[in-house]
Amino acid sequence: MTEKIAVLGAGSWGSILAGVLDENKNEVWLWTNKESQAKELNEKHTNEHYIPGHKYSETIRATTNLKEAVDGASAVLFVVPTKVIRLVAQQLVEVLKELGQKPLIIHASKGLELGSHKRISEVIEEEIPSEYRKDVVVLSGPSHAEEVARKDITLITAACENLDSAKKVQSLFMNDYLRIYTNKDVIGVETGAAFKNVIAIGAGALHGLGYGDDAKAALMTRGLAEISRLGVAFGADPLTFIGLSGVGDLIVTCTSVHSRNWRAGNQLGKGKALDEVIQDMGMVIEGINTCKAAYELAQQKNIEMPITEAIYNVLYNGKDIKDEISLLMQREGKEEIK
């Protein structure tokens, strides 16, 4: 049965997920705040700044009018940068009040809100009261928009404490090349999704410095230990971190040139200044803000996160990457499993 789905955010991941929903026989409206982007999507069926060369379905409708996108939608998918989640949620709730709708809310963004350190689902739940929405479901896992656009095999997770809502999202997105698993551990899935971007910056930096596979494997393994440590402190199930949204997402983000965070780290490793890296990227590098949040949370909870602290020192204190690596390697010996 065809459903209307509103996708908020027409970047690489948002536009490609809109394509999946369209291919799965839904009526898809894609909201953007850029008139030129909506015009390009509607007239040329392309999104060249984000996914060069990809042709979108002619049945996807792009609009800058949020009410038009949401009117009659059974589900609303957030795929906007973390820093504007609260603002967009505030705009959405006003539209929902006017329309008298109560859609299922899904989000596929990754990060933590700067300042509050809140997870994205927490921000959405704060801004959109339960009388104007059904459950909030997190869609996350090892996925690059460029590969889903090519219909490469991709497996991700839909997480919600209400498993029926997670299963609903599973049914909306699953097809021959995109397989969705369900999970009830929202905290773990969102934590893994956010903090793997920090480790990906480190992985890129190692590559830029010329280090080999041994160093990268070490970074990912010990990085996962840090992510798990922090997530469990906030109530996550430790088993989530050996799943798709944990080790799966960490692997793909730390090893692929598609990853903005890896590319940013790679440029830092080659000696570029952070301001220059941000300017060159032209897209949001979520790991930069998330690193600050992770560092501050670790300080608050008294959790040992030496890799995160080293990356924080490079990004925010102007420390030399090689010096930070030396300090990491020269720390007192530890037990691996504790």
mmCIF file of C-alpha atoms in Angstrom:
data_model
loop_
_atom_site.group_PDB
_atom_site.id
_atom_site.type_symbol
_atom_site.label_atom_id
_atom_site.label_comp_id
_atom_site.label_asym_id
_atom_site.label_seq_id
_atom_site.Cartn_x
_atom_site.Cartn_y
_atom_site.Cartn_z
ATOM 1 C CA MET A 1 0.000 0.000 0.000
ATOM 2 C CA THR A 2 1.426 3.388 -1.018
ATOM 3 C CA GLU A 3 2.179 5.800 1.797
ATOM 4 C CA LYS A 4 3.284 9.413 1.679
ATOM 5 C CA ILE A 5 6.667 9.909 3.319
ATOM 6 C CA ALA A 6 8.270 13.312 3.917
ATOM 7 C CA VAL A 7 12.084 13.377 3.888
ATOM 8 C CA LEU A 8 13.576 16.450 5.547
ATOM 9 C CA GLY A 9 17.038 17.163 4.162
ATOM 10 C CA ALA A 10 18.162 16.732 0.560
ATOM 11 C CA GLY A 11 21.851 16.088 1.104
ATOM 12 C CA SER A 12 23.539 12.906 -0.080
ATOM 13 C CA TRP A 13 21.974 10.492 2.438
ATOM 14 C CA GLY A 14 18.569 12.175 2.569
ATOM 15 C CA SER A 15 18.139 12.243 -1.193
ATOM 16 C CA ILE A 16 19.277 8.635 -1.622
ATOM 17 C CA LEU A 17 16.962 7.378 1.144
ATOM 18 C CA ALA A 18 14.178 9.284 -0.609
ATOM 19 C CA GLY A 19 15.092 7.281 -3.700
ATOM 20 C CA VAL A 20 14.835 3.994 -1.775
ATOM 21 C CA LEU A 21 11.401 4.928 -0.438
ATOM 22 C CA ASP A 22 10.266 5.940 -3.929
ATOM 23 C CA GLU A 23 11.532 2.674 -5.409
ATOM 24 C CA ASN A 24 9.599 0.834 -2.686
ATOM 25 C CA LYS A 25 6.398 2.360 -4.135
ATOM 26 C CA ASN A 26 5.833 5.182 -1.664
ATOM 27 C CA GLU A 27 4.866 8.769 -2.470
ATOM 28 C CA VAL A 28 7.987 10.703 -1.502
ATOM 29 C CA TRP A 29 8.321 14.422 -0.850
ATOM 30 C CA LEU A 30 11.841 15.755 -0.301
ATOM 31 C CA TRP A 31 12.152 19.000 1.655
ATOM 32 C CA THR A 32 15.116 21.360 1.260
ATOM 33 C CA ASN A 33 15.640 24.972 2.297
ATOM 34 C CA LYS A 34 17.403 25.708 -1.010
ATOM 35 C CA GLU A 35 15.180 26.793 -3.891
ATOM 36 C CA SER A 36 17.893 26.038 -6.463
ATOM 37 C CA GLN A 37 18.273 22.480 -5.167
ATOM 38 C CA ALA A 38 14.520 21.832 -5.292
ATOM 39 C CA LYS A 39 14.440 23.186 -8.847
ATOM 40 C CA GLU A 40 17.350 20.955 -9.909
ATOM 41 C CA LEU A 41 15.753 17.852 -8.384
ATOM 42 C CA ASN A 42 12.357 18.543 -9.946
ATOM 43 C CA GLU A 43 13.544 19.581 -13.399
ATOM 44 C CA LYS A 44 16.831 17.729 -13.968
ATOM 45 C CA HIS A 45 16.319 14.938 -11.398
ATOM 46 C CA THR A 46 19.909 15.380 -10.233
ATOM 47 C CA ASN A 47 21.644 16.534 -7.035
ATOM 48 C CA GLU A 48 25.095 17.236 -8.421
ATOM 49 C CA HIS A 49 26.648 18.887 -5.367
ATOM 50 C CA TYR A 50 26.014 15.790 -3.259
ATOM 51 C CA ILE A 51 25.775 12.765 -5.608
ATOM 52 C CA PRO A 52 27.373 13.727 -8.944
ATOM 53 C CA GLY A 53 26.083 11.834 -11.974
ATOM 54 C CA HIS A 54 23.178 10.141 -10.200
ATOM 55 C CA LYS A 55 19.709 10.301 -11.743
ATOM 56 C CA TYR A 56 16.754 10.438 -9.364
ATOM 57 C CA SER A 57 13.267 9.137 -10.026
ATOM 58 C CA GLU A 58 10.951 11.613 -11.708
ATOM 59 C CA THR A 59 8.241 10.760 -9.172
ATOM 60 C CA ILE A 60 10.186 12.218 -6.215
ATOM 61 C CA ARG A 61 8.914 15.725 -5.523
ATOM 62 C CA ALA A 62 11.213 18.301 -3.984
ATOM 63 C CA THR A 63 9.909 21.399 -2.238
ATOM 64 C CA THR A 64 11.006 24.231 0.034
ATOM 65 C CA ASN A 65 7.518 24.321 1.588
ATOM 66 C CA LEU A 66 7.574 22.205 4.751
ATOM 67 C CA LYS A 67 3.780 22.072 5.031
ATOM 68 C CA GLU A 68 3.482 20.822 1.452
ATOM 69 C CA ALA A 69 6.047 18.099 2.127
ATOM 70 C CA VAL A 70 4.424 16.912 5.354
ATOM 71 C CA ASP A 71 0.719 17.237 4.534
ATOM 72 C CA GLY A 72 -0.757 13.720 4.582
ATOM 73 C CA ALA A 73 2.547 11.990 5.395
ATOM 74 C CA SER A 74 2.357 8.886 7.579
ATOM 75 C CA ALA A 75 6.061 9.181 8.407
ATOM 76 C CA VAL A 76 8.597 12.008 8.516
ATOM 77 C CA LEU A 77 12.300 11.203 8.058
ATOM 78 C CA PHE A 78 14.899 13.649 9.438
ATOM 79 C CA VAL A 79 18.200 13.631 7.518
ATOM 80 C CA VAL A 80 19.530 17.095 8.329
ATOM 81 C CA PRO A 81 22.805 18.020 10.088
ATOM 82 C CA THR A 82 22.763 17.542 13.851
ATOM 83 C CA LYS A 83 23.229 21.261 14.521
ATOM 84 C CA VAL A 84 19.844 22.103 12.930
ATOM 85 C CA ILE A 85 17.802 19.133 14.219
ATOM 86 C CA ARG A 86 16.210 21.197 17.001
ATOM 87 C CA LEU A 87 15.363 24.108 14.685
ATOM 88 C CA VAL A 88 13.774 21.834 12.065
ATOM 89 C CA ALA A 89 11.860 19.935 14.767
ATOM 90 C CA GLN A 90 10.479 23.250 16.036
ATOM 91 C CA GLN A 91 9.352 24.158 12.523
ATOM 92 C CA LEU A 92 7.836 20.713 12.010
ATOM 93 C CA VAL A 93 5.772 20.712 15.200
ATOM 94 C CA GLU A 94 4.097 23.978 14.174
ATOM 95 C CA VAL A 95 3.148 22.392 10.842
ATOM 96 C CA LEU A 96 1.849 19.249 12.565
ATOM 97 C CA LYS A 97 -0.284 21.343 14.917
ATOM 98 C CA GLU A 98 -1.775 23.162 11.930
ATOM 99 C CA LEU A 99 -2.412 19.970 9.979
ATOM 100 C CA GLY A 100 -3.623 17.915 12.934
ATOM 101 C CA GLN A 101 -1.287 15.030 12.022
ATOM 102 C CA LYS A 102 0.578 12.508 14.149
ATOM 103 C CA PRO A 103 3.200 10.823 11.936
ATOM 104 C CA LEU A 104 5.871 8.297 12.819
ATOM 105 C CA ILE A 105 9.183 10.155 13.187
ATOM 106 C CA ILE A 106 12.360 8.562 11.814
ATOM 107 C CA HIS A 107 15.845 10.033 11.879
ATOM 108 C CA ALA A 108 18.953 8.989 9.980
ATOM 109 C CA SER A 109 21.318 11.712 11.219
ATOM 110 C CA LYS A 110 24.422 10.950 13.293
ATOM 111 C CA GLY A 111 25.859 13.057 16.084
ATOM 112 C CA LEU A 112 25.123 14.769 19.387
ATOM 113 C CA GLU A 113 23.733 18.234 19.948
ATOM 114 C CA LEU A 114 26.554 20.640 20.713
ATOM 115 C CA GLY A 115 26.306 22.122 24.194
ATOM 116 C CA SER A 116 23.595 19.856 25.598
ATOM 117 C CA HIS A 117 25.303 16.633 24.385
ATOM 118 C CA LYS A 118 21.842 15.166 23.840
ATOM 119 C CA ARG A 119 21.187 12.376 21.385
ATOM 120 C CA ILE A 120 19.130 13.262 18.320
ATOM 121 C CA SER A 121 16.084 11.275 19.435
ATOM 122 C CA GLU A 122 16.140 13.151 22.745
ATOM 123 C CA VAL A 123 16.142 16.498 20.927
ATOM 124 C CA ILE A 124 13.259 15.439 18.673
ATOM 125 C CA GLU A 125 11.216 14.121 21.613
ATOM 126 C CA GLU A 126 11.768 17.395 23.498
ATOM 127 C CA GLU A 127 10.601 19.553 20.597
ATOM 128 C CA ILE A 128 7.767 17.377 19.254
ATOM 129 C CA PRO A 129 5.407 16.332 22.075
ATOM 130 C CA SER A 130 3.885 12.864 21.904
ATOM 131 C CA GLU A 131 0.461 14.264 20.927
ATOM 132 C CA TYR A 132 1.954 15.344 17.580
ATOM 133 C CA ARG A 133 3.932 12.212 16.744
ATOM 134 C CA LYS A 134 4.052 8.468 17.072
ATOM 135 C CA ASP A 135 7.346 6.862 18.104
ATOM 136 C CA VAL A 136 10.819 8.085 17.172
ATOM 137 C CA VAL A 137 12.837 5.469 15.280
ATOM 138 C CA VAL A 138 16.598 5.668 14.634
ATOM 139 C CA LEU A 139 17.872 4.433 11.255
ATOM 140 C CA SER A 140 21.614 3.853 11.412
ATOM 141 C CA GLY A 141 24.477 1.587 10.414
ATOM 142 C CA PRO A 142 27.346 1.116 7.949
ATOM 143 C CA SER A 143 26.144 2.973 4.884
ATOM 144 C CA HIS A 144 27.480 5.357 2.276
ATOM 145 C CA ALA A 145 24.952 7.188 0.126
ATOM 146 C CA GLU A 146 27.150 6.702 -2.937
ATOM 147 C CA GLU A 147 27.030 2.912 -2.556
ATOM 148 C CA VAL A 148 23.304 2.703 -1.821
ATOM 149 C CA ALA A 149 22.807 4.857 -4.938
ATOM 150 C CA ARG A 150 24.597 2.090 -6.911
ATOM 151 C CA LYS A 151 22.356 -0.502 -5.214
ATOM 152 C CA ASP A 152 25.322 -2.049 -3.458
ATOM 153 C CA ILE A 153 24.398 -4.491 -0.671
ATOM 154 C CA THR A 154 23.890 -2.504 2.559
ATOM 155 C CA LEU A 155 22.672 -3.589 6.006
ATOM 156 C CA ILE A 156 21.533 -1.112 8.659
ATOM 157 C CA THR A 157 19.477 -1.002 11.864
ATOM 158 C CA ALA A 158 16.108 0.502 12.819
ATOM 159 C CA ALA A 159 16.060 1.124 16.583
ATOM 160 C CA CYS A 160 13.100 1.932 18.805
ATOM 161 C CA GLU A 161 11.990 0.811 22.258
ATOM 162 C CA ASN A 162 8.668 -0.049 20.598
ATOM 163 C CA LEU A 163 9.676 -2.930 18.345
ATOM 164 C CA ASP A 164 6.496 -2.609 16.259
ATOM 165 C CA SER A 165 7.576 0.874 15.141
ATOM 166 C CA ALA A 166 11.055 -0.420 14.304
ATOM 167 C CA LYS A 167 9.452 -3.181 12.244
ATOM 168 C CA LYS A 168 7.336 -0.581 10.439
ATOM 169 C CA VAL A 169 10.506 1.268 9.391
ATOM 170 C CA GLN A 170 12.054 -2.063 8.435
ATOM 171 C CA SER A 171 9.163 -2.707 6.049
ATOM 172 C CA LEU A 172 9.322 0.794 4.535
ATOM 173 C CA PHE A 173 13.004 0.610 3.569
ATOM 174 C CA MET A 174 13.884 -3.054 3.013
ATOM 175 C CA ASN A 175 14.416 -4.309 -0.542
ATOM 176 C CA ASP A 176 16.819 -6.410 -2.647
ATOM 177 C CA TYR A 177 19.903 -4.324 -1.821
ATOM 178 C CA LEU A 178 19.013 -2.653 1.501
ATOM 179 C CA ARG A 179 18.380 -4.970 4.448
ATOM 180 C CA ILE A 180 17.141 -3.584 7.765
ATOM 181 C CA TYR A 181 17.481 -5.229 11.174
ATOM 182 C CA THR A 182 15.552 -4.101 14.259
ATOM 183 C CA ASN A 183 16.955 -3.216 17.671
ATOM 184 C CA LYS A 184 15.449 -1.889 20.923
ATOM 185 C CA ASP A 185 18.674 -0.246 22.167
ATOM 186 C CA VAL A 186 18.227 3.355 21.005
ATOM 187 C CA ILE A 187 20.997 4.651 23.288
ATOM 188 C CA GLY A 188 23.550 2.182 21.954
ATOM 189 C CA VAL A 189 22.641 2.689 18.302
ATOM 190 C CA GLU A 190 22.789 6.492 18.544
ATOM 191 C CA THR A 191 26.001 6.429 20.590
ATOM 192 C CA GLY A 192 27.765 4.181 18.090
ATOM 193 C CA ALA A 193 26.528 6.299 15.187
ATOM 194 C CA ALA A 194 27.795 9.520 16.726
ATOM 195 C CA PHE A 195 31.163 8.558 18.159
ATOM 196 C CA LYS A 196 32.469 6.449 15.283
ATOM 197 C CA ASN A 197 32.899 9.737 13.384
ATOM 198 C CA VAL A 198 35.518 10.822 15.931
ATOM 199 C CA ILE A 199 37.532 7.633 15.444
ATOM 200 C CA ALA A 200 37.184 8.015 11.664
ATOM 201 C CA ILE A 201 38.989 11.363 11.851
ATOM 202 C CA GLY A 202 41.824 9.554 13.628
ATOM 203 C CA ALA A 203 41.861 6.773 11.021
ATOM 204 C CA GLY A 204 42.096 9.321 8.223
ATOM 205 C CA ALA A 205 44.914 11.115 10.036
ATOM 206 C CA LEU A 206 46.895 7.871 10.312
ATOM 207 C CA HIS A 207 46.498 7.332 6.575
ATOM 208 C CA GLY A 208 47.571 10.885 5.837
ATOM 209 C CA LEU A 209 50.669 10.375 7.965
ATOM 210 C CA GLY A 210 51.544 7.190 6.080
ATOM 211 C CA TYR A 211 50.827 4.598 8.767
ATOM 212 C CA GLY A 212 49.801 1.110 7.657
ATOM 213 C CA ASP A 213 47.088 -1.442 8.345
ATOM 214 C CA ASP A 214 48.378 -2.449 11.791
ATOM 215 C CA ALA A 215 47.972 1.088 13.121
ATOM 216 C CA LYS A 216 44.512 1.459 11.593
ATOM 217 C CA ALA A 217 43.326 -1.860 13.052
ATOM 218 C CA ALA A 218 44.656 -0.847 16.461
ATOM 219 C CA LEU A 219 42.900 2.511 16.305
ATOM 220 C CA MET A 220 39.551 0.997 15.324
ATOM 221 C CA THR A 221 39.723 -1.717 17.992
ATOM 222 C CA ARG A 222 40.685 0.584 20.838
ATOM 223 C CA GLY A 223 38.354 3.260 19.491
ATOM 224 C CA LEU A 224 35.466 0.800 19.719
ATOM 225 C CA ALA A 225 36.463 0.104 23.329
ATOM 226 C CA GLU A 226 36.132 3.831 24.074
ATOM 227 C CA ILE A 227 32.779 4.114 22.308
ATOM 228 C CA SER A 228 31.456 1.089 24.211
ATOM 229 C CA ARG A 229 32.741 2.421 27.526
ATOM 230 C CA LEU A 230 30.949 5.721 27.094
ATOM 231 C CA GLY A 231 27.746 4.192 25.712
ATOM 232 C CA VAL A 232 27.423 1.670 28.538
ATOM 233 C CA ALA A 233 27.875 4.505 31.068
ATOM 234 C CA PHE A 234 24.708 6.054 29.629
ATOM 235 C CA GLY A 235 22.723 2.811 29.680
ATOM 236 C CA ALA A 236 23.504 1.167 26.335
ATOM 237 C CA ASP A 237 23.617 -2.608 25.868
ATOM 238 C CA PRO A 238 27.309 -3.534 25.320
ATOM 239 C CA LEU A 239 26.276 -6.097 22.684
ATOM 240 C CA THR A 240 24.997 -3.279 20.447
ATOM 241 C CA PHE A 241 28.576 -2.173 19.865
ATOM 242 C CA ILE A 242 29.502 -5.431 18.148
ATOM 243 C CA GLY A 243 26.540 -4.996 15.796
ATOM 244 C CA LEU A 244 25.855 -2.967 12.664
ATOM 245 C CA SER A 245 25.618 0.427 14.354
ATOM 246 C CA GLY A 246 28.759 -0.268 16.383
ATOM 247 C CA VAL A 247 31.649 -2.140 14.805
ATOM 248 C CA GLY A 248 29.916 -2.208 11.400
ATOM 249 C CA ASP A 249 29.577 1.556 11.143
ATOM 250 C CA LEU A 250 33.045 2.049 12.608
ATOM 251 C CA ILE A 251 34.659 -0.157 9.944
ATOM 252 C CA VAL A 252 32.959 1.523 7.006
ATOM 253 C CA THR A 253 33.631 5.045 8.267
ATOM 254 C CA CYS A 254 37.271 4.379 9.145
ATOM 255 C CA THR A 255 38.204 2.691 5.868
ATOM 256 C CA SER A 256 36.382 4.528 3.095
ATOM 257 C CA VAL A 257 37.211 7.587 1.020
ATOM 258 C CA HIS A 258 33.444 8.247 0.926
ATOM 259 C CA SER A 259 33.580 9.228 4.612
ATOM 260 C CA ARG A 260 33.827 12.988 5.152
ATOM 261 C CA ASN A 261 35.306 12.386 8.588
ATOM 262 C CA TRP A 262 37.994 10.076 7.201
ATOM 263 C CA ARG A 263 38.768 12.573 4.438
ATOM 264 C CA ALA A 264 39.027 15.390 6.974
ATOM 265 C CA GLY A 265 41.434 13.365 9.101
ATOM 266 C CA ASN A 266 43.455 12.400 6.034
ATOM 267 C CA GLN A 267 43.948 16.077 5.158
ATOM 268 C CA LEU A 268 44.907 16.896 8.739
ATOM 269 C CA GLY A 269 47.446 14.075 8.633
ATOM 270 C CA LYS A 270 48.939 15.584 5.501
ATOM 271 C CA GLY A 271 49.461 18.875 7.291
ATOM 272 C CA LYS A 272 46.450 20.983 6.340
ATOM 273 C CA ALA A 273 45.021 23.384 8.912
ATOM 274 C CA LEU A 274 41.587 22.544 10.340
ATOM 275 C CA ASP A 275 39.968 25.725 8.965
ATOM 276 C CA GLU A 276 41.232 24.866 5.497
ATOM 277 C CA VAL A 277 39.943 21.288 5.788
ATOM 278 C CA ILE A 278 36.467 22.493 6.774
ATOM 279 C CA GLN A 279 36.388 24.986 3.907
ATOM 280 C CA ASP A 280 37.564 22.406 1.348
ATOM 281 C CA MET A 281 34.972 19.818 2.421
ATOM 282 C CA GLY A 282 31.938 21.974 1.664
ATOM 283 C CA MET A 283 29.755 19.611 3.728
ATOM 284 C CA VAL A 284 29.224 19.049 7.448
ATOM 285 C CA ILE A 285 31.984 17.064 9.211
ATOM 286 C CA GLU A 286 29.963 15.736 12.151
ATOM 287 C CA GLY A 287 32.976 14.214 13.925
ATOM 288 C CA ILE A 288 34.485 17.615 14.731
ATOM 289 C CA ASN A 289 31.599 18.729 16.960
ATOM 290 C CA THR A 290 31.013 15.200 18.239
ATOM 291 C CA CYS A 291 34.645 14.982 19.381
ATOM 292 C CA LYS A 292 34.109 17.994 21.637
ATOM 293 C CA ALA A 293 30.937 16.441 23.041
ATOM 294 C CA ALA A 294 32.638 13.069 23.602
ATOM 295 C CA TYR A 295 35.588 14.686 25.353
ATOM 296 C CA GLU A 296 33.346 16.738 27.639
ATOM 297 C CA LEU A 297 31.105 13.760 28.453
ATOM 298 C CA ALA A 298 34.152 11.632 29.273
ATOM 299 C CA GLN A 299 35.370 14.354 31.640
ATOM 300 C CA GLN A 300 31.948 14.562 33.308
ATOM 301 C CA LYS A 301 31.641 10.792 33.722
ATOM 302 C CA ASN A 302 35.338 10.265 34.542
ATOM 303 C CA ILE A 303 35.668 7.768 31.683
ATOM 304 C CA GLU A 304 39.082 7.036 30.205
ATOM 305 C CA MET A 305 39.039 7.882 26.465
ATOM 306 C CA PRO A 306 42.669 8.576 25.485
ATOM 307 C CA ILE A 307 42.168 8.361 21.695
ATOM 308 C CA THR A 308 39.246 10.777 21.840
ATOM 309 C CA GLU A 309 41.292 13.105 24.051
ATOM 310 C CA ALA A 310 44.202 13.016 21.589
ATOM 311 C CA ILE A 311 41.917 13.874 18.643
ATOM 312 C CA TYR A 312 40.314 16.628 20.734
ATOM 313 C CA ASN A 313 43.757 18.079 21.456
ATOM 314 C CA VAL A 314 44.549 18.192 17.733
ATOM 315 C CA LEU A 315 41.212 19.721 16.752
ATOM 316 C CA TYR A 316 40.686 22.161 19.611
ATOM 317 C CA ASN A 317 44.058 22.780 21.261
ATOM 318 C CA GLY A 318 46.245 22.937 18.152
ATOM 319 C CA LYS A 319 48.425 20.012 19.242
ATOM 320 C CA ASP A 320 50.660 18.205 16.751
ATOM 321 C CA ILE A 321 49.243 14.853 15.575
ATOM 322 C CA LYS A 322 52.589 13.046 15.787
ATOM 323 C CA ASP A 323 53.144 14.274 19.341
ATOM 324 C CA GLU A 324 49.707 13.017 20.377
ATOM 325 C CA ILE A 325 50.389 9.600 18.819
ATOM 326 C CA SER A 326 53.675 9.393 20.754
ATOM 327 C CA LEU A 327 51.892 10.222 23.999
ATOM 328 C CA LEU A 328 49.291 7.519 23.311
ATOM 329 C CA MET A 329 51.944 4.896 22.630
ATOM 330 C CA GLN A 330 54.037 5.812 25.686
ATOM 331 C CA ARG A 331 51.213 5.538 28.203
ATOM 332 C CA GLU A 332 51.545 3.074 31.042
ATOM 333 C CA GLY A 333 50.785 -0.532 30.064
ATOM 334 C CA LYS A 334 47.177 -1.668 30.549
ATOM 335 C CA GLU A 335 45.082 -4.850 30.589
ATOM 336 C CA GLU A 336 43.231 -5.231 27.291
ATOM 337 C CA ILE A 337 39.991 -6.588 28.751
ATOM 338 C CA LYS A 338 38.944 -5.001 32.027
#
